[in-house]
PDB file of C-alpha atoms in Angstrom:
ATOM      1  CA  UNK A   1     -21.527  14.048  -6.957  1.00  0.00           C
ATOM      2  CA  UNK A   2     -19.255  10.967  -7.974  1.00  0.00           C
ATOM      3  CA  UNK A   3     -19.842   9.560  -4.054  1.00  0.00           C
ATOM      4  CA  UNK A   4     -23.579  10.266  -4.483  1.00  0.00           C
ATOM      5  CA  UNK A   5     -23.794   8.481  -7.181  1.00  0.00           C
ATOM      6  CA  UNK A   6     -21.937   5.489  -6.480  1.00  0.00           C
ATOM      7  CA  UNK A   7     -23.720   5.183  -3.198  1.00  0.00           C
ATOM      8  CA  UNK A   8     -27.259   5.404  -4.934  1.00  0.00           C
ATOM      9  CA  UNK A   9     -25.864   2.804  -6.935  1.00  0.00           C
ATOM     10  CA  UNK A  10     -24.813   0.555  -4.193  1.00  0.00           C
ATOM     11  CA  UNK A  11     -27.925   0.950  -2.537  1.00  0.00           C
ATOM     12  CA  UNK A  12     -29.894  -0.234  -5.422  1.00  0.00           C
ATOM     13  CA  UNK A  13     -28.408  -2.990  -6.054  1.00  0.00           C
ATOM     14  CA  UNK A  14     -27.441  -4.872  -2.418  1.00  0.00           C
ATOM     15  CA  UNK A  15     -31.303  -3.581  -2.106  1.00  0.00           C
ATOM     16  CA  UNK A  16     -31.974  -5.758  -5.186  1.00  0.00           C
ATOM     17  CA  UNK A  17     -29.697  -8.746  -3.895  1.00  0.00           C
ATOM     18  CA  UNK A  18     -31.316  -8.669  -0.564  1.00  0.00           C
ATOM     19  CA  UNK A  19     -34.660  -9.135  -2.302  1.00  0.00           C
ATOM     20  CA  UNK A  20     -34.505 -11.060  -5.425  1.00  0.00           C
ATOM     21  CA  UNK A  21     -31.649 -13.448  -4.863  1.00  0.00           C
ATOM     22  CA  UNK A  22     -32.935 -16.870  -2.718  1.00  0.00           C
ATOM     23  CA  UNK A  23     -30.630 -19.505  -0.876  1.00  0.00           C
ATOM     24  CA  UNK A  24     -30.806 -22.838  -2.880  1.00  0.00           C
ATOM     25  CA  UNK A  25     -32.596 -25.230  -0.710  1.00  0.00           C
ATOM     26  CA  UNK A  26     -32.277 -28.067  -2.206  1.00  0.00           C
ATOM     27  CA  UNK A  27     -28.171 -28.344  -1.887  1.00  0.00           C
ATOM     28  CA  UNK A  28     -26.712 -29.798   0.948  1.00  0.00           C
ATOM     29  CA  UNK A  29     -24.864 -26.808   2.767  1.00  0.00           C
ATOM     30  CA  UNK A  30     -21.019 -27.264   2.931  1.00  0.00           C
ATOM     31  CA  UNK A  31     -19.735 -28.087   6.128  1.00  0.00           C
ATOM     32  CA  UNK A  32     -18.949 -24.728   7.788  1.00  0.00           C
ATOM     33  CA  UNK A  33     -15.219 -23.345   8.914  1.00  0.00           C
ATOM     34  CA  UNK A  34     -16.403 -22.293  12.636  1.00  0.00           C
ATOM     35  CA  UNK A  35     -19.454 -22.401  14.389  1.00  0.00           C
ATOM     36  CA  UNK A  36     -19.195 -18.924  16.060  1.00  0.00           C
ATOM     37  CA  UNK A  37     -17.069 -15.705  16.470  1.00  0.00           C
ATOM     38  CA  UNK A  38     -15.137 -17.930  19.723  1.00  0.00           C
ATOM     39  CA  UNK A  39     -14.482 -20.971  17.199  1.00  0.00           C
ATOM     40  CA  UNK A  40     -13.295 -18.471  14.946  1.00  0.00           C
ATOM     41  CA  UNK A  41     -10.678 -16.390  17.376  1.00  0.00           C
ATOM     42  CA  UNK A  42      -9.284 -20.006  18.588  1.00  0.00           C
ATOM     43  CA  UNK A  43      -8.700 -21.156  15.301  1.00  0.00           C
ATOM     44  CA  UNK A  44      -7.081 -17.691  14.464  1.00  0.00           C
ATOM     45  CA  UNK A  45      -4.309 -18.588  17.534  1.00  0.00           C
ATOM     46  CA  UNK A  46      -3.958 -21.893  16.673  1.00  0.00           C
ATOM     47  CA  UNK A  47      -2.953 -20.474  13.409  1.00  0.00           C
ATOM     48  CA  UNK A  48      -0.907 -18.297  14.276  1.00  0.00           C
ATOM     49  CA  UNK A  49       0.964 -20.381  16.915  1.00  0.00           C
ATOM     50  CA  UNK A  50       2.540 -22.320  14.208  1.00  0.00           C
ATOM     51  CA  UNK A  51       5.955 -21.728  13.553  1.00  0.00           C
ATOM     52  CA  UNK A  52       5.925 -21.088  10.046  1.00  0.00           C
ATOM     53  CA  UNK A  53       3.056 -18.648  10.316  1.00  0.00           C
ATOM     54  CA  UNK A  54       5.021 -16.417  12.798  1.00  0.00           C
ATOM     55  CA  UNK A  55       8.318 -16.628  11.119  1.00  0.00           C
ATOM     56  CA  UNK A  56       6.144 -15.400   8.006  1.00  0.00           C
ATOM     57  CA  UNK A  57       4.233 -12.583   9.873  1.00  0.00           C
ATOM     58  CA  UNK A  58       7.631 -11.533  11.367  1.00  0.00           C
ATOM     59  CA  UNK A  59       8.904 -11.425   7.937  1.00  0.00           C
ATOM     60  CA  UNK A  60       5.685  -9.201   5.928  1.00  0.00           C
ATOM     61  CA  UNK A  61       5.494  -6.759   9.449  1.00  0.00           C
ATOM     62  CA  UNK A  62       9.073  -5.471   9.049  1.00  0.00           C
ATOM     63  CA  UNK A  63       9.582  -6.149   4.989  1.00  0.00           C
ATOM     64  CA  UNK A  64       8.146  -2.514   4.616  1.00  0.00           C
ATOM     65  CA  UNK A  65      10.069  -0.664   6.774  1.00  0.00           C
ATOM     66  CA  UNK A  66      12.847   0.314   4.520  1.00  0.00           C
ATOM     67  CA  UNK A  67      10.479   2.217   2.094  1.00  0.00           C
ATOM     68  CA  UNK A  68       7.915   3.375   4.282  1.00  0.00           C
ATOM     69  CA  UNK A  69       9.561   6.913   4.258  1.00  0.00           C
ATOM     70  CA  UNK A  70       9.172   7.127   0.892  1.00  0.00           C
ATOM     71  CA  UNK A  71       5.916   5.979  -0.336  1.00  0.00           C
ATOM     72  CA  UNK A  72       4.403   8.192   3.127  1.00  0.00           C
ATOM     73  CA  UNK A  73       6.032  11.338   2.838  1.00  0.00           C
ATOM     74  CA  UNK A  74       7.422  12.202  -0.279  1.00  0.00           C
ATOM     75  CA  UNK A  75       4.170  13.183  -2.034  1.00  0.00           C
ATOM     76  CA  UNK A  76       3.925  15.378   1.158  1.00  0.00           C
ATOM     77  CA  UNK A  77       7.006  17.061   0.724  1.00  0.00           C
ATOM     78  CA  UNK A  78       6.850  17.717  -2.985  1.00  0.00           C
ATOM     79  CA  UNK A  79       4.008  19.626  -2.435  1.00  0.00           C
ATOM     80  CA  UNK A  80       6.009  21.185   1.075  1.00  0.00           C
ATOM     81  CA  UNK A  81       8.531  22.335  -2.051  1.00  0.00           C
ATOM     82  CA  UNK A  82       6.001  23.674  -4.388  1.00  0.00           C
ATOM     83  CA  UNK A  83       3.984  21.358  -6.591  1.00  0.00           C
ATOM     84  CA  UNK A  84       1.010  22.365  -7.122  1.00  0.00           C
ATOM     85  CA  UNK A  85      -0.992  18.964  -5.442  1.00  0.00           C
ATOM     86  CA  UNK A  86      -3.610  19.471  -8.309  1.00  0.00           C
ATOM     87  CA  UNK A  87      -0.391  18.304 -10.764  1.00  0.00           C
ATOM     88  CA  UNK A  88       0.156  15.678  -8.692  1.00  0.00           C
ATOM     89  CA  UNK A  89      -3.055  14.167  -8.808  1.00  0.00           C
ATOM     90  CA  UNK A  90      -3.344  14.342 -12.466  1.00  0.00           C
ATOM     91  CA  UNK A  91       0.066  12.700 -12.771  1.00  0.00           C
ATOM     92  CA  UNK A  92      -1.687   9.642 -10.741  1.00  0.00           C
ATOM     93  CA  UNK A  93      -4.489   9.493 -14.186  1.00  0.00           C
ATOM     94  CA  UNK A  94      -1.717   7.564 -15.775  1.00  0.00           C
ATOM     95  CA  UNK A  95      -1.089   5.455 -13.770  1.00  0.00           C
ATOM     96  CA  UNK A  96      -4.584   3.704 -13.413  1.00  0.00           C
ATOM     97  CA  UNK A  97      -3.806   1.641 -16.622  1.00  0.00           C
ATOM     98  CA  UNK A  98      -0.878   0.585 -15.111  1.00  0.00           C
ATOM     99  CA  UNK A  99      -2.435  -0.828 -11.949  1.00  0.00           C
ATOM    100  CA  UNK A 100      -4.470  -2.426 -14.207  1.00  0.00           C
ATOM    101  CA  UNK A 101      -2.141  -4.276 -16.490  1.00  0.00           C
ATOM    102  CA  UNK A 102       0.714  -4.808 -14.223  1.00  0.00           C
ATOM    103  CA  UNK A 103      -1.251  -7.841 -11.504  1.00  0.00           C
ATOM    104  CA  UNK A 104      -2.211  -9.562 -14.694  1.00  0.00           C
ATOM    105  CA  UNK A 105       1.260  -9.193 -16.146  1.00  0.00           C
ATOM    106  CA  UNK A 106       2.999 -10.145 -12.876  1.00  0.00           C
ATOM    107  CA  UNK A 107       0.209 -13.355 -11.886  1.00  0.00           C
ATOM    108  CA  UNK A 108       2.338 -15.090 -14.641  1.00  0.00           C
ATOM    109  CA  UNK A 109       5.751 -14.888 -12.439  1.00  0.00           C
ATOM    110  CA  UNK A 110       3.469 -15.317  -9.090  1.00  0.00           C
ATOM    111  CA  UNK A 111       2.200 -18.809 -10.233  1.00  0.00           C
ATOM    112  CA  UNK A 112       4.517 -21.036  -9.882  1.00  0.00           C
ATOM    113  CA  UNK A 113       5.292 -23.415  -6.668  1.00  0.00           C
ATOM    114  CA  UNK A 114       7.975 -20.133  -5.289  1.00  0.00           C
ATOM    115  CA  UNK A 115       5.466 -16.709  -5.218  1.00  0.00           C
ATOM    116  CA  UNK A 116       7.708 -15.201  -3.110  1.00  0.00           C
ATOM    117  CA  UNK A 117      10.809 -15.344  -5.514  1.00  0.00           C
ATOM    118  CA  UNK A 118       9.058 -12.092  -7.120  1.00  0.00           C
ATOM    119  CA  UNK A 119       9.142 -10.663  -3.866  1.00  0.00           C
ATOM    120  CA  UNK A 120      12.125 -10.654  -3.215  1.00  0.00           C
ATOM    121  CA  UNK A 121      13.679  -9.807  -6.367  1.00  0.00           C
ATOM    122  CA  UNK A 122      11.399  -6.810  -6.391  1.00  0.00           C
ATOM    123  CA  UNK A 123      12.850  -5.510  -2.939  1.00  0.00           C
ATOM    124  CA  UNK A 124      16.094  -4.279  -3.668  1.00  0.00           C
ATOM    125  CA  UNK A 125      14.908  -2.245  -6.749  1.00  0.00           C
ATOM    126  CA  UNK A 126      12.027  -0.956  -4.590  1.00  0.00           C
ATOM    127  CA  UNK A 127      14.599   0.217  -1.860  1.00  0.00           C
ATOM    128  CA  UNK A 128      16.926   2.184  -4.372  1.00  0.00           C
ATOM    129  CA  UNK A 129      13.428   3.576  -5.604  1.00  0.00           C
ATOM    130  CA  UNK A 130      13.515   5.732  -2.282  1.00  0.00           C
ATOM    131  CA  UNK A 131      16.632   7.104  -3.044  1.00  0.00           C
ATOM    132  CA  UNK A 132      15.340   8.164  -6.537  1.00  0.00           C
ATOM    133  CA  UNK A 133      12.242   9.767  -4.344  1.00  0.00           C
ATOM    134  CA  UNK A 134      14.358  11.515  -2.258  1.00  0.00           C
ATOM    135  CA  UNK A 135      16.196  13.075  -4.814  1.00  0.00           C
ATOM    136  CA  UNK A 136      13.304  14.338  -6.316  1.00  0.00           C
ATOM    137  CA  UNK A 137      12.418  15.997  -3.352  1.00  0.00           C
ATOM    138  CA  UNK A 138      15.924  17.542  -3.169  1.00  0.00           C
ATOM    139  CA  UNK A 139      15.723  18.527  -6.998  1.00  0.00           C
ATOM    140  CA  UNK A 140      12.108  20.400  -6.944  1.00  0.00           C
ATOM    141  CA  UNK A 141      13.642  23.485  -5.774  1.00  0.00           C
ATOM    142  CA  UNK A 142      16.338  23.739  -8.075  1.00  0.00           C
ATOM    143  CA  UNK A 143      14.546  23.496 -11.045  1.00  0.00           C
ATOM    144  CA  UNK A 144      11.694  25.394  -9.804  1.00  0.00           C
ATOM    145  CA  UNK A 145      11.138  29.042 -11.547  1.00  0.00           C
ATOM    146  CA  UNK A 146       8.441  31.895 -11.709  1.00  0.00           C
ATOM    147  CA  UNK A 147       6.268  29.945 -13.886  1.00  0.00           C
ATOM    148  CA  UNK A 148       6.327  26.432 -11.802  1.00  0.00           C
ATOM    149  CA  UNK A 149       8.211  23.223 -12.602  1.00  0.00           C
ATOM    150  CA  UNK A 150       9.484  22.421 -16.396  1.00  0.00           C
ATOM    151  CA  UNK A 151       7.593  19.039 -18.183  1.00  0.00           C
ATOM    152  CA  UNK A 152      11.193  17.199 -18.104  1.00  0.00           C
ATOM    153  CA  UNK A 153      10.736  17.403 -13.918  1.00  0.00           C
ATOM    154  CA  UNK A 154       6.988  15.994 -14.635  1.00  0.00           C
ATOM    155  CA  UNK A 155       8.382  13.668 -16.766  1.00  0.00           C
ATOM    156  CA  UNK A 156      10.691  12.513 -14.103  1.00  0.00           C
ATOM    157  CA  UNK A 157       8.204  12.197 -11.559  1.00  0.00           C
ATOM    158  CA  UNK A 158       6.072  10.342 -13.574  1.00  0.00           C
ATOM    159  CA  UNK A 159       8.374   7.574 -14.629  1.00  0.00           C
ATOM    160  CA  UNK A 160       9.773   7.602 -10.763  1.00  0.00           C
ATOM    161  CA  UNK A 161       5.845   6.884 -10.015  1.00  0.00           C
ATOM    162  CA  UNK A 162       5.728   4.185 -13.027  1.00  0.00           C
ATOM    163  CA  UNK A 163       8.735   2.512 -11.536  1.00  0.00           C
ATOM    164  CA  UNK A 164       7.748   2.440  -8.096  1.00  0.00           C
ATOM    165  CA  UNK A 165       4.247   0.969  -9.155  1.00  0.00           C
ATOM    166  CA  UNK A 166       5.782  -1.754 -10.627  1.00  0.00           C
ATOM    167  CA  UNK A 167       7.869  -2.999  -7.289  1.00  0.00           C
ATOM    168  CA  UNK A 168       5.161  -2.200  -5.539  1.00  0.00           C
ATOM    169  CA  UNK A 169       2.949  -4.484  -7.285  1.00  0.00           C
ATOM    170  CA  UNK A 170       5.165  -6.781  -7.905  1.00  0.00           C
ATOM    171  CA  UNK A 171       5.610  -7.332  -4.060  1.00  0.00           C
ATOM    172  CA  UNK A 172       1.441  -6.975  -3.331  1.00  0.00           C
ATOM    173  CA  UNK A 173       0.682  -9.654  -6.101  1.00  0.00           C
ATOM    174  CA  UNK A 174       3.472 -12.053  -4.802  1.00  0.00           C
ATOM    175  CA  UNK A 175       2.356 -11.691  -1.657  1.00  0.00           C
ATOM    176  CA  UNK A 176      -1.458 -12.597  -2.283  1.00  0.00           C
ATOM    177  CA  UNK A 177      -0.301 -15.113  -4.307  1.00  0.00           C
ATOM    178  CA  UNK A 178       1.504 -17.102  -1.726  1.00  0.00           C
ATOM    179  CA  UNK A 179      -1.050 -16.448   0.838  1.00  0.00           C
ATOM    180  CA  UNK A 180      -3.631 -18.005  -1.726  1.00  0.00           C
ATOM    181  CA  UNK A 181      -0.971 -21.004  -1.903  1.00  0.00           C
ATOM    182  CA  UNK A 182      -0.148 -21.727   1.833  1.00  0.00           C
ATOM    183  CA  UNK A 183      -4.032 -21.159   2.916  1.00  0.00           C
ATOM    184  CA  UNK A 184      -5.664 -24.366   3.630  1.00  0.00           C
ATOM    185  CA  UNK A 185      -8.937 -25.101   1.924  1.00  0.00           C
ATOM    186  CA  UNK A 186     -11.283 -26.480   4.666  1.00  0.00           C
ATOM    187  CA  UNK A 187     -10.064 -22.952   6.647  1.00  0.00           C
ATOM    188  CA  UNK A 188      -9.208 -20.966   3.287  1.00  0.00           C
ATOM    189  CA  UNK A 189     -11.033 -17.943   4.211  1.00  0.00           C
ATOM    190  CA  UNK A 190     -10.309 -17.409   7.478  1.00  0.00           C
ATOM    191  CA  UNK A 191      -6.518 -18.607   6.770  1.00  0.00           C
ATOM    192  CA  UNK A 192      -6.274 -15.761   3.906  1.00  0.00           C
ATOM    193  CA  UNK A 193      -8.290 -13.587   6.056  1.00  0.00           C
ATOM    194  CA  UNK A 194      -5.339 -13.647   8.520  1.00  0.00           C
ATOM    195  CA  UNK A 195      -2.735 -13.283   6.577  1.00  0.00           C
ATOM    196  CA  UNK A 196      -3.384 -10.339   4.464  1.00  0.00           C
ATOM    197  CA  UNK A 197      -4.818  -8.684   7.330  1.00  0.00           C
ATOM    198  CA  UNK A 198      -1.080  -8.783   9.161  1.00  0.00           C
ATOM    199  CA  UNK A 199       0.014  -7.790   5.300  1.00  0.00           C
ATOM    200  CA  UNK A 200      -1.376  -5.019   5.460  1.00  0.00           C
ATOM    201  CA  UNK A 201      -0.781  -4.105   8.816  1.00  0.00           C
ATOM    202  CA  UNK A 202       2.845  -4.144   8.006  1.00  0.00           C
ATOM    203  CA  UNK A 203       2.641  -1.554   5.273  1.00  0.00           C
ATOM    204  CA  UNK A 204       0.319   0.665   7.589  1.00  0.00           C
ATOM    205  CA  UNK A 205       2.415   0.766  11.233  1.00  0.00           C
ATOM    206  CA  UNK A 206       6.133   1.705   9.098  1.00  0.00           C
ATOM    207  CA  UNK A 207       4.273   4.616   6.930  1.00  0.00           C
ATOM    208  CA  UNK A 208       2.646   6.298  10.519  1.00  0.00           C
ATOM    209  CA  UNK A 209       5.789   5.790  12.014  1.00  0.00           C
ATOM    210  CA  UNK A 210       7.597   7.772   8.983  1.00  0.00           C
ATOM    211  CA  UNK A 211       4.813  10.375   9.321  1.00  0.00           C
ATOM    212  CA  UNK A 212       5.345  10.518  12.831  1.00  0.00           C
ATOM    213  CA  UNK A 213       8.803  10.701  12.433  1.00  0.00           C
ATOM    214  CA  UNK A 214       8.941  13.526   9.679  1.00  0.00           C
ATOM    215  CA  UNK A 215       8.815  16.281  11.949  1.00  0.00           C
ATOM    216  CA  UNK A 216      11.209  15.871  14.718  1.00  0.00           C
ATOM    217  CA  UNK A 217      13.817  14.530  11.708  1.00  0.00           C
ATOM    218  CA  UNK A 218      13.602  17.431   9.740  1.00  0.00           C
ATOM    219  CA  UNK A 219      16.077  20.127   9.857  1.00  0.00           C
ATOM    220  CA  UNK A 220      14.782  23.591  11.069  1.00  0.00           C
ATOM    221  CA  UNK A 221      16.982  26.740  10.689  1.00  0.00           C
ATOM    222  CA  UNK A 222      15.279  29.874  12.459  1.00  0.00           C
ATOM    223  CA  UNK A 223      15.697  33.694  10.514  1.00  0.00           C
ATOM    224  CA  UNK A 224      16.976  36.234  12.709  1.00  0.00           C
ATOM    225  CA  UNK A 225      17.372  33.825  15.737  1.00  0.00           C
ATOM    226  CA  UNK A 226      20.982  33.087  16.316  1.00  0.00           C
ATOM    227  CA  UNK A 227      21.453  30.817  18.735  1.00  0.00           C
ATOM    228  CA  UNK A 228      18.247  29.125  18.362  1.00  0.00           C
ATOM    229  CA  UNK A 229      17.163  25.408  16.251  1.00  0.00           C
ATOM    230  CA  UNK A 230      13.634  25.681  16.401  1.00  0.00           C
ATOM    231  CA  UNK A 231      13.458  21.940  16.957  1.00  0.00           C
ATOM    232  CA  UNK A 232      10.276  21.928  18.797  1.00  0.00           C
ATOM    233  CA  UNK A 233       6.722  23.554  17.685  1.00  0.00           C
ATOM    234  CA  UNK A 234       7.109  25.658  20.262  1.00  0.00           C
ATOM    235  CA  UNK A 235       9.863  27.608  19.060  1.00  0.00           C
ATOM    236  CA  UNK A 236       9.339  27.371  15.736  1.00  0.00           C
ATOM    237  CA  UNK A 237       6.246  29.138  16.538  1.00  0.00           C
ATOM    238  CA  UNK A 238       8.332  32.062  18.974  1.00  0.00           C
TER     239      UNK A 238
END
């Protein structure tokens, strides 16, 4: 219902848009970026070629390695442990405002002629942040009884989340911010385009990696199979 809804809603208005709004005439159109999709792809490599630009996009590919584990796989494995994934999604409700508040709290920091100051201050505490995930993970079953989890665990999760939302943002904001900063203006879009395109490419290759990773790293100890590690599906299934 909430996806019907929203897509009647989009419908009716870029239907609206498409009918009602009118190119102005009368103003002199702005001298374009490219001509074409081939202007567009050479300017793209002759962006990129520059030295500064790869050092960067070496820098924002592997900057997310280190907590990729983390922000992938430990929802995953909480609910692998027991919680119920319908808690989980109502502990996300509380963190909308958050997401809200914290880019216009952090623009303030991200402003300045060094974005990427916040960056890099927000790394560290984002790092040790996995650690505080994985002991969550390695604390569900201990305080787990016949009735489910107590609220101090929830509690616990919740201000882990709170936490992590803040380096996280912290990092995403600083990050847009310098791209916004470095872009030029006769090429801003495509410039920006580029960038935050290889941003987020290196949050998505570490986190399929992780996942990819999750199963041949975990630990597998077979019942009434001595002898036997259960390392591959195969077995496991056997």
């Amino acid at each position: 219902d909430f996806l019907f809804f929203w897509g009647a809603v989009f419908l009716v208005t870029t239907t609206l848009v498409a009918f009602l709004k009118k190119e102005n005439e009368e103003l002199i159109p702005a001298k374009e970026e490219t001509k074409g999709i081939t202007d567009t792809y050479r300017l793209l490599f002759s962006i990129i070629k520059m030295p500064a630009v790869l050092t960067f996009c070496l820098l924002i590919l592997t900057s997310k390695i280190g907590f990729s584990a983390a922000d992938a796989v430990t929802g995953l494995k909480l609910v692998e442990e027991g919680v119920p994934k319908e808690h989980l999604a109502l502990l996300a409700v509380p963190m909308v405002p958050l997401q809200i508040i914290l880019p216009l709290v952090i623009s303030k920091y991200t402003a300045g002629p060094q974005p990427l100051n916040t960056f890099y201050k927000a790394m560290p505490y984002r790092l040790l942040l996995g650690l505080e995930f994985a002991f969550l993970v390695w604390w569900a079953p201990k305080v787990k009884h016949e009735g489910g989890f107590p609220v101090y665990y929830y509690a616990a999760v919740v201000l882990s989340y709170a936490l992590h939302q803040i380096t996280l943002y912290s990092m995403y904001v600083a990050i847009m911010a310098f791209n916004a900063k470095v872009s030029d203006p006769l090429i801003g879009g495509t410039y920006m385009t580029l960038l935050n395109t290889v941003s987020n490419l290196g949050g998505n290759w570490p986190s399929t990696v992780a996942l990819w990773l999750v199963d041949p790293l975990t630990v597998k100890e077979c019942a009434g199979a001595q002898g036997h590690t259960c390392a591959t599906a195969g077995a496991s299934e056997v």
